[in-house]
GROMACS .gro file of C-alpha atoms in nm:
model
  315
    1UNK     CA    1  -4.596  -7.531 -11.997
    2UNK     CA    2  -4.622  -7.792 -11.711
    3UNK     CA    3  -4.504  -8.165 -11.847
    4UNK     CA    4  -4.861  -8.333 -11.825
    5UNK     CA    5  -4.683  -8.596 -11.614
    6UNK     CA    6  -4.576  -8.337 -11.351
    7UNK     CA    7  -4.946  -8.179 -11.308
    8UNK     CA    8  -4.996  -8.363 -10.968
    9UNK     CA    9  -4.775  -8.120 -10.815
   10UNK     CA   10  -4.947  -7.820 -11.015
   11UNK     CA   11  -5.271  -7.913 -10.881
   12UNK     CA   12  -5.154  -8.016 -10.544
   13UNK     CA   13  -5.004  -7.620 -10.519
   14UNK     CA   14  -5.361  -7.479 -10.630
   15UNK     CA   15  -5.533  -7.718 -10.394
   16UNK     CA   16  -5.496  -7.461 -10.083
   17UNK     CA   17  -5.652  -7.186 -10.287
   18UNK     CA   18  -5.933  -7.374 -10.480
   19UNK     CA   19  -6.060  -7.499 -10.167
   20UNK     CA   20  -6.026  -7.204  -9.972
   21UNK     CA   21  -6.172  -6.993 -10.278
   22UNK     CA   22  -6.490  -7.109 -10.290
   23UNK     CA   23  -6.531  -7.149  -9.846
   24UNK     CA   24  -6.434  -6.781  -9.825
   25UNK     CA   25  -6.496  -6.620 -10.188
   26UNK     CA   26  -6.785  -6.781 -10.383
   27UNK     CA   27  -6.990  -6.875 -10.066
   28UNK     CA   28  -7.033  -6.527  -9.929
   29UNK     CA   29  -7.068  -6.373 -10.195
   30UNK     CA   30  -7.379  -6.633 -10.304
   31UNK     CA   31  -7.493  -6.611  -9.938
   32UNK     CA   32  -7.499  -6.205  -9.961
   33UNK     CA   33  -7.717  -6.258 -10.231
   34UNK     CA   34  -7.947  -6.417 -10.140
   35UNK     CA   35  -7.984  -6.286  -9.839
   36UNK     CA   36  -8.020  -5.956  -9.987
   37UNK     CA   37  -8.358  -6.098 -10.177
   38UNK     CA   38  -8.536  -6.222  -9.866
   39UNK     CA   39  -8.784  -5.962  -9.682
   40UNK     CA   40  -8.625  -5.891  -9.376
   41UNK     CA   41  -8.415  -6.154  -9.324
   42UNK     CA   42  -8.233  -6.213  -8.990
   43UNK     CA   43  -7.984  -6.444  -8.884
   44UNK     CA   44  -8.076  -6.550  -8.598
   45UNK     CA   45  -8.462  -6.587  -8.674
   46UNK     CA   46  -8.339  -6.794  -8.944
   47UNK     CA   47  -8.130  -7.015  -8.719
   48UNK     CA   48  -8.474  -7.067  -8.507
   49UNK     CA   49  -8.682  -7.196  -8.820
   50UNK     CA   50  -8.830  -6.851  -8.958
   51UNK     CA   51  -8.892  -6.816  -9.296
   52UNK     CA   52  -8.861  -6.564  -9.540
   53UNK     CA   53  -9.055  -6.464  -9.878
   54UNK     CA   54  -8.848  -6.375 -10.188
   55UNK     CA   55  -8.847  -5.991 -10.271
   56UNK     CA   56  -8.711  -5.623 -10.296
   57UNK     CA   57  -8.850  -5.536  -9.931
   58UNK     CA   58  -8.453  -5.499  -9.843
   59UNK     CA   59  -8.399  -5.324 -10.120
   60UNK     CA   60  -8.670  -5.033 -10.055
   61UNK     CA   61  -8.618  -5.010  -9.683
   62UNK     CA   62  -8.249  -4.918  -9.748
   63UNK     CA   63  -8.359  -4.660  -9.962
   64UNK     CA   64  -8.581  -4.528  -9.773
   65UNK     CA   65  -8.389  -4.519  -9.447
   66UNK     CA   66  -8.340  -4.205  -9.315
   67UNK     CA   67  -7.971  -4.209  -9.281
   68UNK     CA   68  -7.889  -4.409  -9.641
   69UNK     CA   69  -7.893  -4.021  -9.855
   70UNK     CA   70  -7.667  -3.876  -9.586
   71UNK     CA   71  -7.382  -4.216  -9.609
   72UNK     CA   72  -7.417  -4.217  -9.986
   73UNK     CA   73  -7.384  -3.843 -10.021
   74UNK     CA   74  -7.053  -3.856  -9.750
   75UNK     CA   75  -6.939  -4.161  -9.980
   76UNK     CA   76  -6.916  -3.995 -10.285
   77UNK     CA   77  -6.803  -3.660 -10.183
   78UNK     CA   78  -6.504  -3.805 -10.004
   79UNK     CA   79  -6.459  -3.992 -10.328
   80UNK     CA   80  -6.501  -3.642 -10.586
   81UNK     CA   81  -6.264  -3.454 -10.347
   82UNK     CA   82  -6.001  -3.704 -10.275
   83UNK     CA   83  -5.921  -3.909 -10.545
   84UNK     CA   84  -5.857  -3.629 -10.839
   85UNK     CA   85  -5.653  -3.454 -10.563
   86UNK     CA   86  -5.448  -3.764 -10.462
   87UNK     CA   87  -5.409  -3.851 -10.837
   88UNK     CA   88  -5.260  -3.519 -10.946
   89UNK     CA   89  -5.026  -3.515 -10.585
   90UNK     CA   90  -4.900  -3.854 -10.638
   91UNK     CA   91  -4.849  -3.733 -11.074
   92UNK     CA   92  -4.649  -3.476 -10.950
   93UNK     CA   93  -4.440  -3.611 -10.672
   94UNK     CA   94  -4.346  -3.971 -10.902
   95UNK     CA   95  -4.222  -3.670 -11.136
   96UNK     CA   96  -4.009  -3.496 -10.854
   97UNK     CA   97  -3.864  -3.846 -10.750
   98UNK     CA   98  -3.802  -3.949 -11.071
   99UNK     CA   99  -3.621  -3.691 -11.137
  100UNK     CA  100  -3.393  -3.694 -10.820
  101UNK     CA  101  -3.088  -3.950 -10.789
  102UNK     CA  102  -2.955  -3.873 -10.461
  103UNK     CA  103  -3.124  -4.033 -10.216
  104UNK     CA  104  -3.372  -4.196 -10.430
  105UNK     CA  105  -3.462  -4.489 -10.247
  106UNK     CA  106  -3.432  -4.339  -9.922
  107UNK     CA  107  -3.738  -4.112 -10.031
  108UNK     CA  108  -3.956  -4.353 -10.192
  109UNK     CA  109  -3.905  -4.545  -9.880
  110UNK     CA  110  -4.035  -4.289  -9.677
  111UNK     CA  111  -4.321  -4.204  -9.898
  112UNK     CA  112  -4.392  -4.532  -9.888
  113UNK     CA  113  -4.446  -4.614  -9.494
  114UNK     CA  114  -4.787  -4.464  -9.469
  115UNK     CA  115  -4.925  -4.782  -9.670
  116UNK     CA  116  -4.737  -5.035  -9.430
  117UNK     CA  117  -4.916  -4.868  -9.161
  118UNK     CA  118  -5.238  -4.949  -8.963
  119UNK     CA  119  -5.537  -4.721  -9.053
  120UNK     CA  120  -5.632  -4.699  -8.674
  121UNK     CA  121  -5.298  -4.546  -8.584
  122UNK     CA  122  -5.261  -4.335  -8.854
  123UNK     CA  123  -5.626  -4.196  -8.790
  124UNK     CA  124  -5.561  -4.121  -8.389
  125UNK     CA  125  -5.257  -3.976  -8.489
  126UNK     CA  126  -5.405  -3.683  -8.713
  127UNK     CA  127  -5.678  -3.656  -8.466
  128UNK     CA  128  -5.439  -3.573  -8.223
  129UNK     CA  129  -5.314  -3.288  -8.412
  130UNK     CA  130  -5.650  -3.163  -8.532
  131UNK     CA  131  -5.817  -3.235  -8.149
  132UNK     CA  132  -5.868  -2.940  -7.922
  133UNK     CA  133  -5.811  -3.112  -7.582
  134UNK     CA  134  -5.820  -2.939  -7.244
  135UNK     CA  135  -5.704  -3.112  -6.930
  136UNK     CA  136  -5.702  -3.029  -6.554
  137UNK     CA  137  -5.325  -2.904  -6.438
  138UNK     CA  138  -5.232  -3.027  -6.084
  139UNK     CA  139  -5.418  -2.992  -5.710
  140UNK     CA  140  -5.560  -2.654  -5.877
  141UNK     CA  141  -5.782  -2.794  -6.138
  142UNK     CA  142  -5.678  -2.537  -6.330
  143UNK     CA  143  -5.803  -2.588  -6.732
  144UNK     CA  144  -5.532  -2.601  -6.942
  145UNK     CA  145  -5.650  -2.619  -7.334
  146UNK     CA  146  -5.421  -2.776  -7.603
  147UNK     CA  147  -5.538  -2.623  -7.927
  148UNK     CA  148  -5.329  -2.927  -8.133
  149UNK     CA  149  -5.060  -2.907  -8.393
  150UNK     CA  150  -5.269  -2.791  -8.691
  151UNK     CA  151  -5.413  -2.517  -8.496
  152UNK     CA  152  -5.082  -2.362  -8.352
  153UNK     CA  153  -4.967  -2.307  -8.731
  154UNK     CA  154  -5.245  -2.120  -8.803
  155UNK     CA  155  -5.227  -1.918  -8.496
  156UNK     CA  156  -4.875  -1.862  -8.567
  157UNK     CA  157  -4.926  -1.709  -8.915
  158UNK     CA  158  -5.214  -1.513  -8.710
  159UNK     CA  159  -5.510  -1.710  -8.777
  160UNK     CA  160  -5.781  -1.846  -8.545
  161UNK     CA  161  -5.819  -2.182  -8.406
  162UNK     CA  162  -6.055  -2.395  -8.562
  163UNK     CA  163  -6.295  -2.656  -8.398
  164UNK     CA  164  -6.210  -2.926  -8.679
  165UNK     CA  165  -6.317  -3.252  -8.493
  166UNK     CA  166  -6.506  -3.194  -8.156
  167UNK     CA  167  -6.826  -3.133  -8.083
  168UNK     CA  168  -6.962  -2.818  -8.251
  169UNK     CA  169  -6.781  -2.856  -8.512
  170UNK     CA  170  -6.932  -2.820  -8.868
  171UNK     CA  171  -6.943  -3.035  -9.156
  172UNK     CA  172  -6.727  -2.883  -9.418
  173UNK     CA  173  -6.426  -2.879  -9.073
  174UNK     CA  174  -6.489  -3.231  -9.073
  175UNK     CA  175  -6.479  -3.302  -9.431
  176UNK     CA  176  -6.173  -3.120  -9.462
  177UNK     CA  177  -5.973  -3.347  -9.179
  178UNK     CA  178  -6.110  -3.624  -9.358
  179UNK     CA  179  -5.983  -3.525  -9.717
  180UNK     CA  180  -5.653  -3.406  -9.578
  181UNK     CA  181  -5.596  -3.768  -9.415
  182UNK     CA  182  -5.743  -3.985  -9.712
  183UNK     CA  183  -5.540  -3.800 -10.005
  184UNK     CA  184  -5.205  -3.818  -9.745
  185UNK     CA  185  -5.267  -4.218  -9.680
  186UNK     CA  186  -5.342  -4.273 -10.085
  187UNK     CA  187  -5.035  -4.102 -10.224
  188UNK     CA  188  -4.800  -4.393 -10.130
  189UNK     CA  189  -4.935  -4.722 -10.318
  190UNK     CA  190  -5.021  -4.399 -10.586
  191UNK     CA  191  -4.667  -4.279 -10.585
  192UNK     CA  192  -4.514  -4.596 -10.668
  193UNK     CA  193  -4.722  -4.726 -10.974
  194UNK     CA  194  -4.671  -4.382 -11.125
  195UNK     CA  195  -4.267  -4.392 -10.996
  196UNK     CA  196  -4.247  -4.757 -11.177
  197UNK     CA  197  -4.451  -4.637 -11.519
  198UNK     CA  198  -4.219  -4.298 -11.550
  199UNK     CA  199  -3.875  -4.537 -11.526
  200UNK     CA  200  -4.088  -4.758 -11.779
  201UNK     CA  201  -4.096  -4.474 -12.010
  202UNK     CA  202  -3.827  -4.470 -12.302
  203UNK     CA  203  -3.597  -4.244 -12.264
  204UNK     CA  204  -3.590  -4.152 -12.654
  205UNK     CA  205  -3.903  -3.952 -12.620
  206UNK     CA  206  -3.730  -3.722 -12.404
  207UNK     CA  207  -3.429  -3.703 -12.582
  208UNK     CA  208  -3.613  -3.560 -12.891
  209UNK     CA  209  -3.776  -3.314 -12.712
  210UNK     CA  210  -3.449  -3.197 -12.543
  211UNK     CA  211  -3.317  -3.175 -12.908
  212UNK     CA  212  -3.621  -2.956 -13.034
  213UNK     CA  213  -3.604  -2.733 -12.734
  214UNK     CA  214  -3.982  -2.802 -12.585
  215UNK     CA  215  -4.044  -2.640 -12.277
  216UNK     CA  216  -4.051  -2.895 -11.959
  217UNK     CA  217  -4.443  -2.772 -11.895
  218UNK     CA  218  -4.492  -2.894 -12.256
  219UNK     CA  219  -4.323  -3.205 -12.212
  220UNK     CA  220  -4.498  -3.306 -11.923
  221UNK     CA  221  -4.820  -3.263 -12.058
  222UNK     CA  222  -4.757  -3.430 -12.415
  223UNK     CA  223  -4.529  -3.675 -12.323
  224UNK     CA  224  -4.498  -3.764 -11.999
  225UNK     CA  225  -4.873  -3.788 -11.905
  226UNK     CA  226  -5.003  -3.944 -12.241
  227UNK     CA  227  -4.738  -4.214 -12.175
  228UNK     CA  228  -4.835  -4.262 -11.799
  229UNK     CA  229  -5.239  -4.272 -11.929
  230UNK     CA  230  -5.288  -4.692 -11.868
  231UNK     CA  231  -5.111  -4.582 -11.494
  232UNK     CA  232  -5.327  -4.338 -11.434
  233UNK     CA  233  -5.630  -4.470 -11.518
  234UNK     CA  234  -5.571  -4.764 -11.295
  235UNK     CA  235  -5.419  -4.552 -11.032
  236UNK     CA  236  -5.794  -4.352 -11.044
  237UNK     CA  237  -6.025  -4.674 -11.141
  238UNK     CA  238  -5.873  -4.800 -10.775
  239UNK     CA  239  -5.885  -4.492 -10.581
  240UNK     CA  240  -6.253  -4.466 -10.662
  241UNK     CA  241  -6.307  -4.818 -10.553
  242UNK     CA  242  -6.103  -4.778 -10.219
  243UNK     CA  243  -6.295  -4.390 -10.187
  244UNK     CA  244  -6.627  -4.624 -10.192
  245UNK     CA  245  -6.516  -4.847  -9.925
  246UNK     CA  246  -6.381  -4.566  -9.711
  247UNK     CA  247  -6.476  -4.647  -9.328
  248UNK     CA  248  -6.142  -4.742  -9.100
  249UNK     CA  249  -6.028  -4.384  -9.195
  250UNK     CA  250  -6.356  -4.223  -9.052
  251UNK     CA  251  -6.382  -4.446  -8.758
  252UNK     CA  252  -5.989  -4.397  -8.682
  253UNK     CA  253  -6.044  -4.009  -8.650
  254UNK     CA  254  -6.374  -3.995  -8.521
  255UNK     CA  255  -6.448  -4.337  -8.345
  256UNK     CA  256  -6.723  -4.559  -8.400
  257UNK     CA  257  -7.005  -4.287  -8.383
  258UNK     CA  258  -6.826  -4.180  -8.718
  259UNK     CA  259  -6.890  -3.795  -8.629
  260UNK     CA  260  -6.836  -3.536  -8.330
  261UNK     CA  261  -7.020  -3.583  -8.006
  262UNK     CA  262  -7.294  -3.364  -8.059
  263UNK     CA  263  -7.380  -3.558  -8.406
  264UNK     CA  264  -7.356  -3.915  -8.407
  265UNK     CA  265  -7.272  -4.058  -8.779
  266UNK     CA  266  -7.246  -3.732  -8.959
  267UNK     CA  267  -7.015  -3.883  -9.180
  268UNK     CA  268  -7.084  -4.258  -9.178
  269UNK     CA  269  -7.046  -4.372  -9.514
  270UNK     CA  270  -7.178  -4.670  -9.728
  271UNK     CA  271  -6.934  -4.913  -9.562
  272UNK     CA  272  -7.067  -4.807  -9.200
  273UNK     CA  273  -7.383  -4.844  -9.299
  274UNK     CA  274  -7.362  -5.187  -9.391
  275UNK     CA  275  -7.214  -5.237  -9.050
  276UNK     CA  276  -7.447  -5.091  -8.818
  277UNK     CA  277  -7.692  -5.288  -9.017
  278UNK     CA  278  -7.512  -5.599  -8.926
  279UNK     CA  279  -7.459  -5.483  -8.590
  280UNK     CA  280  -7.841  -5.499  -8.512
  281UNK     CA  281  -7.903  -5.858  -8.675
  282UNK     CA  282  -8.015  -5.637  -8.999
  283UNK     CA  283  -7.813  -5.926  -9.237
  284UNK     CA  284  -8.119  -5.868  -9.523
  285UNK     CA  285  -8.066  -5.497  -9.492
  286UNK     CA  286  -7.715  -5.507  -9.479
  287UNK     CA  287  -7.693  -5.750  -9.814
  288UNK     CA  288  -7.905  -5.541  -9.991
  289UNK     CA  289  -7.679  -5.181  -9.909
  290UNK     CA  290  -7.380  -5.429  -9.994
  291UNK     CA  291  -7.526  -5.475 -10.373
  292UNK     CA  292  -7.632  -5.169 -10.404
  293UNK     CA  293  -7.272  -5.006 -10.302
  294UNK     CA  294  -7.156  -5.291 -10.549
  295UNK     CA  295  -7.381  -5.157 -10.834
  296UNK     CA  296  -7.257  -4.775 -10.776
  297UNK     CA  297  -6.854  -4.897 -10.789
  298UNK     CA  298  -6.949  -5.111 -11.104
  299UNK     CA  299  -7.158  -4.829 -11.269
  300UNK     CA  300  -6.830  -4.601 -11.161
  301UNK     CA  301  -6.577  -4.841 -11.282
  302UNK     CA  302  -6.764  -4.910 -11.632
  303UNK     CA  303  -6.754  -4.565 -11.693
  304UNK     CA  304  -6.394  -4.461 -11.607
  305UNK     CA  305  -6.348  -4.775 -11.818
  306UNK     CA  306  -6.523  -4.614 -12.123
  307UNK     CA  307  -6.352  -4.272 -12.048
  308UNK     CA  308  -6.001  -4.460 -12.040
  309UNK     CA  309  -6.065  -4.611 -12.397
  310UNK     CA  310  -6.037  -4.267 -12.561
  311UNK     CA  311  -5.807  -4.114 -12.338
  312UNK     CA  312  -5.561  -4.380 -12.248
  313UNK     CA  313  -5.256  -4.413 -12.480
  314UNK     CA  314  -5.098  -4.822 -12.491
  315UNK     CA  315  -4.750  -4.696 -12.615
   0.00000   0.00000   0.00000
């Protein structure tokens, strides 16, 4: 408890983030709002004098947009196939690590460097080795075509190249780069809140079951994830709020057209939605996809929320 005399200096260490709070929190969020609830609203109309009634105009026109069923559909799929997939990888390689001694911390460490790293990079990176690229060699423009890292395994075990991320390339080959590099960039922060709740975990538990000869299958699945429930339940409350807001990944791999060549925004999500909206002075449009995509998370959250209460177990 602070001395009442000493609260100055309590206050005068809150005072960056209470005013900052409301310029950069509170404000936008009231702004979006609003924004959200006047027909057509535009920015820069309403900086020369227009006005706007007070309705759901926003609200039906994002609906009702073309494109809104194909971003919400990519949303959620990416979110169904990644996070359940990412949460049972990252279950199963805390176990591995926690198990291990040697070289511990050398191994979390490197599990852990995907998180530290930019989203852009990582996303060129694996579009490098899913990209088929073909280049002109030397004075005789001869075409030389690099098939990309992915490709030359499969060809190696005798399988055929695949057209994964260029144009021509189908939908599912696209959703699978897109899994592949979402469940590989969510497994660090994933990794270590499991790694942290197994060395949480008393050891006693373990002991017992050692003593009364239960299989290690059995003891994962009685003891160790009952006791790493309240983990995973966060660990899978925040991968479906990060799967919702899923757009650097996308644009990373595919650029800003969000899709091969040939089809411009085949997998633009929620998040790019939003910001083409924005892009073409669309701020009403864009506040009103912004609530609704807050809506969907909340929905999602409540009910992984109810779910949790009768399948998490608070040791």
């Amino acid at each position: 408890m602070v001395d009442s005399k000493q609260q100055w200096k309590a206050w005068i260490y809150l005072a960056p983030a209470i005013i900052l709070l409301p310029v950069f929190t509170v404000w936008p969020i009231i702004s979006t709002v609003r924004m959200a609830f006047l027909n057509g609203y535009k920015g820069l109309e309403a900086v020369g004098g227009a006005t706007f009634n007070f309705g759901i105009e926003n609200f039906t026109k994002v609906v009702k947009y073309k494109k809104f069923t194909q971003c919400l559909k990519n949303t959620i799929l990416l979110c169904v196939l990644t996070v359940p997939i990412s949460t049972f990888l990252a279950l199963i390689i805390a176990v591995c690590l926690n198990s291990i001694k040697v070289f511990q911390k050398a191994l979390q460490t490197i599990f852990f460097l995907p998180y530290v790293t930019n989203s852009i990079a990582i996303g060129m990176v694996f579009a490098a080795m899913f990209n088929i690229v073909g280049s002109f060699l030397g004075t005789s423009n001869e075409l030389v075509q690099t098939a990309g890292i992915i490709n030359n395994v499969i060809m190696f075990f005798g399988g055929e190249k695949i057209n994964w991320i260029n144009a021509g390339s189908s939908y599912v080959a696209n959703m699978t780069v897109m899994t592949v590099y979402i469940v590989w960039n969510a497994l660090p922060f994933k990794i270590l809140i499991l790694l942290g709740g197994l060395q949480s975990i008393n050891k006693q538990y373990y002991d017992a079951a050692k003593v009364d000869g239960t299989r290690r299958i059995r003891v994962f699945w009685r003891i160790t994830v009952p006791l790493l429930s309240p983990m995973l339940a966060y660990v899978i409350i925040t991968g479906f709020i990060g799967g919702f807001k899923e757009y650097t990944s996308i644009v990373g791999i595919f650029g800003e057209k969000m899709g091969p060549a040939d089809d411009s925004k085949r997998l633009n999500t929620m998040v790019g939605f939003i910001y083409d909206s924005l892009s073409t002075n669309n701020q009403g449009r864009a506040s009103a996809a912004a609530l609704i995509l807050f809506g969907i998370i909340l929905i999602v959250t409540l009910i992984n929320l109810y779910v949790g209460k009768k399948r998490v177990h608070y040791a």
